[in-house]
XYZ file of N, CA and C in Angstrom:
627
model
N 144.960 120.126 59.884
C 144.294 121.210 60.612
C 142.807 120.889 60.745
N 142.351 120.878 61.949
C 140.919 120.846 62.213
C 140.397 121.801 61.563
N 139.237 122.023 61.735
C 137.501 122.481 61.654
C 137.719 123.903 62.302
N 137.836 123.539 63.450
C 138.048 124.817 64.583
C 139.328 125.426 64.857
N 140.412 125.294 64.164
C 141.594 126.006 63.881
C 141.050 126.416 62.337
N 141.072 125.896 61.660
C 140.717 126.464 60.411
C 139.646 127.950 60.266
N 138.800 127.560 60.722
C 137.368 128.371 60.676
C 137.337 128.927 62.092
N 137.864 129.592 62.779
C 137.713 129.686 64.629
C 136.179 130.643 65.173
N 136.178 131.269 64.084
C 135.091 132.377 64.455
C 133.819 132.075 63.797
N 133.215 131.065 62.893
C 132.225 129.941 62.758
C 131.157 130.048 63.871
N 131.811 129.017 64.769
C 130.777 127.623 65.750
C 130.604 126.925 64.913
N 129.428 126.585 65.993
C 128.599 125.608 65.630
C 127.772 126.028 64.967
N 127.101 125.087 64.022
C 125.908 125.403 63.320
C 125.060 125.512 64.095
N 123.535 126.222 63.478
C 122.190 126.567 64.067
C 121.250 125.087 64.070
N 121.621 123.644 63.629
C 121.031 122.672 64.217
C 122.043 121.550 63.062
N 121.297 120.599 63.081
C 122.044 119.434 61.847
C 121.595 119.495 60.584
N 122.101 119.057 59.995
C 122.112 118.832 58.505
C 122.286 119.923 57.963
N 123.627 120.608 58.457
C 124.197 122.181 57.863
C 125.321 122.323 57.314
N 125.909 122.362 56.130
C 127.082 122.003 55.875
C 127.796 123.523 55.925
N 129.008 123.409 55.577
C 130.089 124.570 55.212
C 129.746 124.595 53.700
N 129.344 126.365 53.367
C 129.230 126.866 52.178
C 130.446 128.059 51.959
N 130.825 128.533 50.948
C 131.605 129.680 50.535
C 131.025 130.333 49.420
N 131.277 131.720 49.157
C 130.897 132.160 47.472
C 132.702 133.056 47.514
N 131.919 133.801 45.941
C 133.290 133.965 45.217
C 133.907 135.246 46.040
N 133.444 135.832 47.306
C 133.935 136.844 48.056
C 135.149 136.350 48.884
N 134.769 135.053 49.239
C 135.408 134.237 50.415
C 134.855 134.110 51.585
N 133.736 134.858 51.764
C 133.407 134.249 52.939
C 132.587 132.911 52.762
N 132.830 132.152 53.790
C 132.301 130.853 54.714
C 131.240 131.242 55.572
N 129.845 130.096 55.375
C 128.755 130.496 56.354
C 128.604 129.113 56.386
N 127.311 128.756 57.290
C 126.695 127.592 57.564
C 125.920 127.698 57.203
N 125.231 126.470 56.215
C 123.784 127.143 55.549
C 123.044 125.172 56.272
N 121.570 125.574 55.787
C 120.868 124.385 56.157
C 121.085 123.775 54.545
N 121.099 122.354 54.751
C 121.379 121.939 53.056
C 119.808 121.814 52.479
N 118.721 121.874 52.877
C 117.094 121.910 52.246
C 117.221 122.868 52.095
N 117.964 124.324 52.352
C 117.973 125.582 51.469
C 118.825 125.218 50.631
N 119.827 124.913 50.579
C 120.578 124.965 49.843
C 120.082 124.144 48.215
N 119.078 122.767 48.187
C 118.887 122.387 46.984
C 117.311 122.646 46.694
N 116.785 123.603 47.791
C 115.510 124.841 46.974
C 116.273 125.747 46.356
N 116.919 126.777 46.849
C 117.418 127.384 46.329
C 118.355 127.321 44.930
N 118.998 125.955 44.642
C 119.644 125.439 43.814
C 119.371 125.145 42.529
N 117.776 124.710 42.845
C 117.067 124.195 42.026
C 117.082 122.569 41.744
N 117.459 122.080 42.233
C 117.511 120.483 42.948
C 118.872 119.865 42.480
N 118.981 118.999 42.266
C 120.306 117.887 42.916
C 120.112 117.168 41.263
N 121.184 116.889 40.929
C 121.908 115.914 39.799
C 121.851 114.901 39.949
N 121.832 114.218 41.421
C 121.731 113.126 41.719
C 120.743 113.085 42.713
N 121.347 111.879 43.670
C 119.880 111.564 44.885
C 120.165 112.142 45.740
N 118.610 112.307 46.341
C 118.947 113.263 47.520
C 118.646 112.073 48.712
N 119.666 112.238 49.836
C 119.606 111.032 50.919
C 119.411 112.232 52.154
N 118.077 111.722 52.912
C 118.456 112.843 54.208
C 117.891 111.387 54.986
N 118.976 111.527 56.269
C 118.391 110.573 57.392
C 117.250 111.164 58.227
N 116.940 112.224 58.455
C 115.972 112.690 58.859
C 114.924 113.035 58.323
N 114.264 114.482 58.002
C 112.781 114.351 57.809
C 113.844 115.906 56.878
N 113.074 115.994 55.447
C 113.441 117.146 54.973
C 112.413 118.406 54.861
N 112.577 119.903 55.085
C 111.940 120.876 54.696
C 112.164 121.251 53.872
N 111.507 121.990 52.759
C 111.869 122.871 51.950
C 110.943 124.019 51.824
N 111.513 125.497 51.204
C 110.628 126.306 51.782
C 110.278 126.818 49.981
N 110.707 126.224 48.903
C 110.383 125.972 47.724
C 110.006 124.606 46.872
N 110.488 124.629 45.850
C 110.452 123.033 45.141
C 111.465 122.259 46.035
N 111.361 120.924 45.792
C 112.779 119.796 46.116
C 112.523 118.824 44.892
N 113.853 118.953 44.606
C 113.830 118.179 42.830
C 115.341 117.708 42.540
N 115.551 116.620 42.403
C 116.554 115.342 42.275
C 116.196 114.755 40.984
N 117.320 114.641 40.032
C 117.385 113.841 39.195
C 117.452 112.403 39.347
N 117.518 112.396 40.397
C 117.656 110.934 40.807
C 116.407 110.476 41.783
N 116.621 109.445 43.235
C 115.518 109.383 43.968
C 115.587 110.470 45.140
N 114.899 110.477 45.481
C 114.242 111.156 47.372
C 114.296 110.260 48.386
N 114.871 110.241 48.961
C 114.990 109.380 50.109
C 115.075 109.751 51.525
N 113.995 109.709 52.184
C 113.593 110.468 53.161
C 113.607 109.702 54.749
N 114.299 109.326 55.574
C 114.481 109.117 56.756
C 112.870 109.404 58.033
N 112.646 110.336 57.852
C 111.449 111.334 58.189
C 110.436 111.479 57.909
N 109.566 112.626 57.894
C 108.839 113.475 56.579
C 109.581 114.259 55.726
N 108.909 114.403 54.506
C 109.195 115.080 53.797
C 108.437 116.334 53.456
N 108.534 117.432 53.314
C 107.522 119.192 53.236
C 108.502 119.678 52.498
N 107.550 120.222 51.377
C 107.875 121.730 50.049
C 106.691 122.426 50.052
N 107.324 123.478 50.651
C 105.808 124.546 50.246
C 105.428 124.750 48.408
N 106.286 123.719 47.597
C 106.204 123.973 46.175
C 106.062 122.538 45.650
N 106.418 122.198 44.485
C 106.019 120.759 44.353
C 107.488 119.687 44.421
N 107.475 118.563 44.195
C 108.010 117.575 44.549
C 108.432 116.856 43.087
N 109.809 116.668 42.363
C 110.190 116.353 41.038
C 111.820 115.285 41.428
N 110.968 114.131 40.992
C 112.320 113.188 41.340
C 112.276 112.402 39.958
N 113.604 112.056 39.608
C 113.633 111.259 38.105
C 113.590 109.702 38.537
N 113.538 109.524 39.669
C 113.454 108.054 40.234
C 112.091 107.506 41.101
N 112.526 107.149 42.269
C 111.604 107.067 43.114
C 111.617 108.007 44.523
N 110.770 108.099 44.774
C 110.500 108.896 46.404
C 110.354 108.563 47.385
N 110.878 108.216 48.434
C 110.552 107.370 49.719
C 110.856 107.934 50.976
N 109.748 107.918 52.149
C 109.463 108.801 52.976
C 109.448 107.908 54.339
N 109.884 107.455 55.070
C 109.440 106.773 56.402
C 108.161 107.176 56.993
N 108.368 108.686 57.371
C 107.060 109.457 57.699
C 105.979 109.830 56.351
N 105.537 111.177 56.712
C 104.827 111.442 55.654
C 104.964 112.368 54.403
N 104.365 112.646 53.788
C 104.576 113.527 52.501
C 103.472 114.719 52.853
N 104.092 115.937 52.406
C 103.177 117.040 52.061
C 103.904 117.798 51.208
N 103.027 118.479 50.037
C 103.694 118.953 49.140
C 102.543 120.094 48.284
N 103.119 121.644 48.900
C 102.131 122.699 48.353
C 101.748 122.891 46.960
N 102.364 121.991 46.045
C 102.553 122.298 44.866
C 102.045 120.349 44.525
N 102.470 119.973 43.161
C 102.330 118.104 42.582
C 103.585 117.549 42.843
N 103.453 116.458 42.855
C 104.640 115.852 43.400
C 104.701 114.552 41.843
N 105.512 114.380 41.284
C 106.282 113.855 40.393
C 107.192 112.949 40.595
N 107.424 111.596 40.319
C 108.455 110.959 40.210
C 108.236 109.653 39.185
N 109.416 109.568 38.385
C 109.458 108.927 37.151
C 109.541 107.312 37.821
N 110.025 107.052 39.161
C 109.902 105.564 39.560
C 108.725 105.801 40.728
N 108.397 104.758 41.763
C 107.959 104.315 42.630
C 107.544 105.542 43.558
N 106.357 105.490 44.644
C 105.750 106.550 45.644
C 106.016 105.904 46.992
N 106.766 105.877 48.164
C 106.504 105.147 49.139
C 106.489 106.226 50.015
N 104.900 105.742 51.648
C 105.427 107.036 52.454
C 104.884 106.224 53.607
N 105.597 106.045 54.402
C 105.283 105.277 56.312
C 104.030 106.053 56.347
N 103.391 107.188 55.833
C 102.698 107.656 56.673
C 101.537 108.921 55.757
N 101.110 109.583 56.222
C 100.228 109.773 54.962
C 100.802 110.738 53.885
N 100.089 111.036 52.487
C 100.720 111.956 51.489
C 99.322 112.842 50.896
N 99.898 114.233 51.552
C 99.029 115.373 51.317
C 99.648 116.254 49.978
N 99.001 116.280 48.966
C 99.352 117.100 47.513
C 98.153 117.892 47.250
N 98.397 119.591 47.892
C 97.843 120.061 46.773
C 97.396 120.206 45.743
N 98.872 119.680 44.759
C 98.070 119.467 43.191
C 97.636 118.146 42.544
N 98.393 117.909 41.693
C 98.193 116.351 40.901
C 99.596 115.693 41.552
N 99.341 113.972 41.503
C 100.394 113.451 42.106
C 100.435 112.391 40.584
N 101.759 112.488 40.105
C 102.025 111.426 38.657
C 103.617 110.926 39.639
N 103.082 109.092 39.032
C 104.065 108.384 39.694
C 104.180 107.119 38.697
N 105.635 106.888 38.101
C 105.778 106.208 36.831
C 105.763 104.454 37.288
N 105.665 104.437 38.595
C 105.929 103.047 39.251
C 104.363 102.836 39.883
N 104.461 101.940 41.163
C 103.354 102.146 42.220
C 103.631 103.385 43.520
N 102.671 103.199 43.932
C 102.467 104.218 44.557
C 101.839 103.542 46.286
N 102.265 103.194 47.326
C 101.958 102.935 48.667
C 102.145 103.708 49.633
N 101.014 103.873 50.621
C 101.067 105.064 51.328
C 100.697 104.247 52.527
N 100.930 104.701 53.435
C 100.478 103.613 54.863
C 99.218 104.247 55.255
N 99.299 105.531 55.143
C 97.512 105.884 55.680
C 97.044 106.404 54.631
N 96.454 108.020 54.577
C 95.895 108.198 53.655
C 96.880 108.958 52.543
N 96.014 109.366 51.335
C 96.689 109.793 50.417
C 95.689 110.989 50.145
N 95.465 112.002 49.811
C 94.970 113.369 49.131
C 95.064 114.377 48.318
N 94.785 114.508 47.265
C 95.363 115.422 46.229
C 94.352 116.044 45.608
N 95.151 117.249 45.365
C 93.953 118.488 44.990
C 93.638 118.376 43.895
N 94.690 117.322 42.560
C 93.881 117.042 41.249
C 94.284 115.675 40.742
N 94.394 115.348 39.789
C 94.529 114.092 39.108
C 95.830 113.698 40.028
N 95.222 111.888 40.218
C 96.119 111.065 40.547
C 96.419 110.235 39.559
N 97.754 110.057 39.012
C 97.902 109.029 37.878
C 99.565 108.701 38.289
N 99.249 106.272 38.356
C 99.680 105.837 38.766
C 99.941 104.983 37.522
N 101.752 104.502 37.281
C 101.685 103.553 36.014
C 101.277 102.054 36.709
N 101.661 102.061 38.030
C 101.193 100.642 38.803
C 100.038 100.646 39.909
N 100.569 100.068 40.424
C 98.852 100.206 41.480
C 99.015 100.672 42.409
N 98.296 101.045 43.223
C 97.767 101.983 44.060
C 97.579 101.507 45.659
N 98.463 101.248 46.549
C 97.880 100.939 47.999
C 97.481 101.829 49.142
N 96.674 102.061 49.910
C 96.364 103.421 50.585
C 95.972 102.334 51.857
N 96.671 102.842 53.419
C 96.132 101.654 54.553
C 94.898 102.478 54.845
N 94.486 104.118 54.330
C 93.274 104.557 55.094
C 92.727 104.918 53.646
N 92.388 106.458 53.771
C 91.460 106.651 52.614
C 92.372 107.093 51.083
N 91.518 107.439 50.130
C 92.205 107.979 49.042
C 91.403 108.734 48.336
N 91.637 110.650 48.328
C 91.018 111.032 47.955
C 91.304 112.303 46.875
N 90.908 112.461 45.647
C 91.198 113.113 44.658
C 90.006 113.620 44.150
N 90.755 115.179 43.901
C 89.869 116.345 43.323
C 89.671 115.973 42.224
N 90.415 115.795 40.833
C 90.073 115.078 39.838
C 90.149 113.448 39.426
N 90.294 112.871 38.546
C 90.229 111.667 38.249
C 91.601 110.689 39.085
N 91.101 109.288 39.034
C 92.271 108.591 39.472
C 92.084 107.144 38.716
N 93.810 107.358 38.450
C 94.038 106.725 36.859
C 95.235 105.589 37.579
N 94.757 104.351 37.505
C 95.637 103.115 37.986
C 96.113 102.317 37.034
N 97.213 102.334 36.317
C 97.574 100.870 35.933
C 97.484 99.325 36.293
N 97.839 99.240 37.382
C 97.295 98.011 38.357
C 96.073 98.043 39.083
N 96.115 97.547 40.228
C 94.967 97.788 41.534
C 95.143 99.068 41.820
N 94.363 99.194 42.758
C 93.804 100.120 43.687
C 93.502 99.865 44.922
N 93.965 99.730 45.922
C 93.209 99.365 47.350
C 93.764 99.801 48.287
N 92.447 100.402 48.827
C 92.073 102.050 50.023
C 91.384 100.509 51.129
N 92.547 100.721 52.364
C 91.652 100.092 53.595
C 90.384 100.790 53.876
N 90.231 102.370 53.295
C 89.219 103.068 53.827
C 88.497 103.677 52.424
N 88.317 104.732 52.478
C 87.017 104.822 51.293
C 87.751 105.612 49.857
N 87.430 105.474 49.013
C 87.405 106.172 47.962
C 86.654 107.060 47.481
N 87.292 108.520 47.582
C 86.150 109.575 46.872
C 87.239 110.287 45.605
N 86.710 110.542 44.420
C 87.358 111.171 43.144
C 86.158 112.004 42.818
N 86.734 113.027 42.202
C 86.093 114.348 41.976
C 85.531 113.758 40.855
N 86.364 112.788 39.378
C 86.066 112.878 38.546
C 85.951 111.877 37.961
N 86.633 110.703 37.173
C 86.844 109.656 37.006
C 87.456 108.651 38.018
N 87.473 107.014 37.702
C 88.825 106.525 38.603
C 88.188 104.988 37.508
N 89.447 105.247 37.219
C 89.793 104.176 35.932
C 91.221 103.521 36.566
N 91.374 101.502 36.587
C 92.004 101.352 36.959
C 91.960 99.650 36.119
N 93.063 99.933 35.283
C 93.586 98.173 34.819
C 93.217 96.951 35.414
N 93.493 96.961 36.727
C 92.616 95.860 37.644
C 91.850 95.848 38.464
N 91.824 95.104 39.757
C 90.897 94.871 40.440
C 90.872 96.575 41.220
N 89.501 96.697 42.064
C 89.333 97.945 42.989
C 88.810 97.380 44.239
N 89.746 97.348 45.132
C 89.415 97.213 46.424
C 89.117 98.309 47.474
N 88.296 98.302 48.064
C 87.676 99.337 49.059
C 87.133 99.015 50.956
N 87.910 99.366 51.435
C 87.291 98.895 52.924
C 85.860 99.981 53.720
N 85.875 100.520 52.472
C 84.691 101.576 52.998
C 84.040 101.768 52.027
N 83.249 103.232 51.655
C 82.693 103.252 50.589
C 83.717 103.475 49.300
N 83.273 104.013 48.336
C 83.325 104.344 47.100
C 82.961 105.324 46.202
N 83.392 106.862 46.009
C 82.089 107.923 45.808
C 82.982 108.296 44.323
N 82.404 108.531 43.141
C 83.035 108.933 41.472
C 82.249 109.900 41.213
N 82.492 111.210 40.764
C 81.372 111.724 40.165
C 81.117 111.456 38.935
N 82.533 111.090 38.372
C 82.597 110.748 36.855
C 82.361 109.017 36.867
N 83.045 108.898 35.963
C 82.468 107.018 35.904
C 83.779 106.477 36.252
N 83.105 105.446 36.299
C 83.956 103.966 37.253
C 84.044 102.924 35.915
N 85.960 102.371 35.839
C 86.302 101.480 35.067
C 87.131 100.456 35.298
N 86.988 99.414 36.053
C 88.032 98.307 36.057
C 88.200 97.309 35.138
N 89.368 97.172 35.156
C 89.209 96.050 34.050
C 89.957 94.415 34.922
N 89.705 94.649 36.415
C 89.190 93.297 37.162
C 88.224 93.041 37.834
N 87.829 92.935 38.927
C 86.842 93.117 40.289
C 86.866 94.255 40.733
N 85.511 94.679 41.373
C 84.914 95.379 42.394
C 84.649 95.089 43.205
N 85.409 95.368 44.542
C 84.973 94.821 45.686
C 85.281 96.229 46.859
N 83.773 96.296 47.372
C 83.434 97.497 48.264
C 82.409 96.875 49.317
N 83.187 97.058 50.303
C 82.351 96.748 52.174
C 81.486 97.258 52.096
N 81.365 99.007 51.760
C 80.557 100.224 51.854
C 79.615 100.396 50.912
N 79.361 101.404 50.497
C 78.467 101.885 49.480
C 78.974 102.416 48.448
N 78.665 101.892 47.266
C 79.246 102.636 45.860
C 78.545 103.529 45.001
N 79.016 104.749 44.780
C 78.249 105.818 44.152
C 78.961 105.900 42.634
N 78.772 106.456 41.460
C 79.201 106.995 40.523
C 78.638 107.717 39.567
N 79.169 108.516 39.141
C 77.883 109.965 38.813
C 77.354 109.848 37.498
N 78.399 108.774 36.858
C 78.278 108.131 35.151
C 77.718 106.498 35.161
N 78.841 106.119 34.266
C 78.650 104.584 34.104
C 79.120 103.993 34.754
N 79.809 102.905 35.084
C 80.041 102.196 35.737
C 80.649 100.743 34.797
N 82.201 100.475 34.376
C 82.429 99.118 33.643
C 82.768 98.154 34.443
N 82.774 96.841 34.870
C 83.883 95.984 35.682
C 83.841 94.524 34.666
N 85.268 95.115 34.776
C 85.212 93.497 33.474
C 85.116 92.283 34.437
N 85.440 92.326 35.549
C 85.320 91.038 36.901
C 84.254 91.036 37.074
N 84.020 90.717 38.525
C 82.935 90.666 39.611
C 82.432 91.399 40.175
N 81.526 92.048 40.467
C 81.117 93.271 41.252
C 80.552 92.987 42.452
């Protein structure tokens, strides 16, 4: 038995990526599935969307994010893996993931962004507080954080670097523009900035400056 003998008084769903839901009444609806794992409270496993996902709360996978699209939570972003976006990231709330950050395109965070891998963004990156990366850091435009930014590896912004507070980073710091810290500046490789470098403290570079 088909779809449409089964279910006749249905249709069609209100666009794609809508599956068939039921509860314990019996009725059958069409729900969008980005409500369905806000509302859920996220996924056991990975979440795979070929397209671009919304959510109008958290989106949170025990596993990775894997995003076709963009990705949008008006709340924050919690993956036990990695996150990967073709398009871009925005996320009203911090965005979290215990592996790797990837996004075709830029990543806007309200709050703090913690990422247990590296972290590559094709344009810019922005966050309303601490950025902390266990690997390094690639940004093709700018990179900019309300509080400190904390690199395990490199760091390198084709465009400028501004941190509210610190930006401490294991290796080298590359910059295609300026450089602005209010707090102090720590590499423990090279400094290398096209632009102008500001920092509101000290300043360490175990390399070259």
């Amino acid at each position: 038995m088909n779809l449409q003998n089964a279910e006749p008084d249905l249709g069609l769903p209100a666009g794609n990526s809508y599956v068939l839901t039921g509860n314990v009444d019996g009725a059958r609806i069409w729900a969008n599935i980005a409500d369905l794992i806000s509302e859920g409270g996220g996924l056991s496993g990975n979440i795979n969307v070929n397209g671009g996902g919304s959510f109008g709360g958290n989106v949170e996978a025990n596993g990775s994010g894997l995003f076709g699209g963009n990705v949008e939570a008006n709340g924050s972003g919690l993956f036990g893996g990695n996150v990967e976006a073709n398009g871009s990231g925005l996320f009203g709330g911090n965005v979290e993931a215990n592996g790797s950050g990837l996004f075709g395109g830029n990543l806007a965070v309200n709050g703090s962004g913690t990422f247990g891998g590296n972290l590559a963004v094709n344009g810019s990156g922005t966050f309303g507080g601490n950025l902390d990366v266990n690997g390094s850091g690639n940004f093709g435009g700018n990179i900019n954080a309300n509080g400190d930014g904390n690199f395990g590896g490199n760091i390198n912004a084709n465009g400028d670097g501004n941190f509210g507070g610190n930006v401490n980073a294991n290796g080298d710091g590359n910059f295609g523009g300026n450089v602005n810290a209010n707090g102090d500046g720590n590499f423990g490789g090279n400094l290398n900035v096209n632009g102008s470098a500001f920092f509101g403290n000290d300043v360490i570079v175990t390399g070259n400056l």
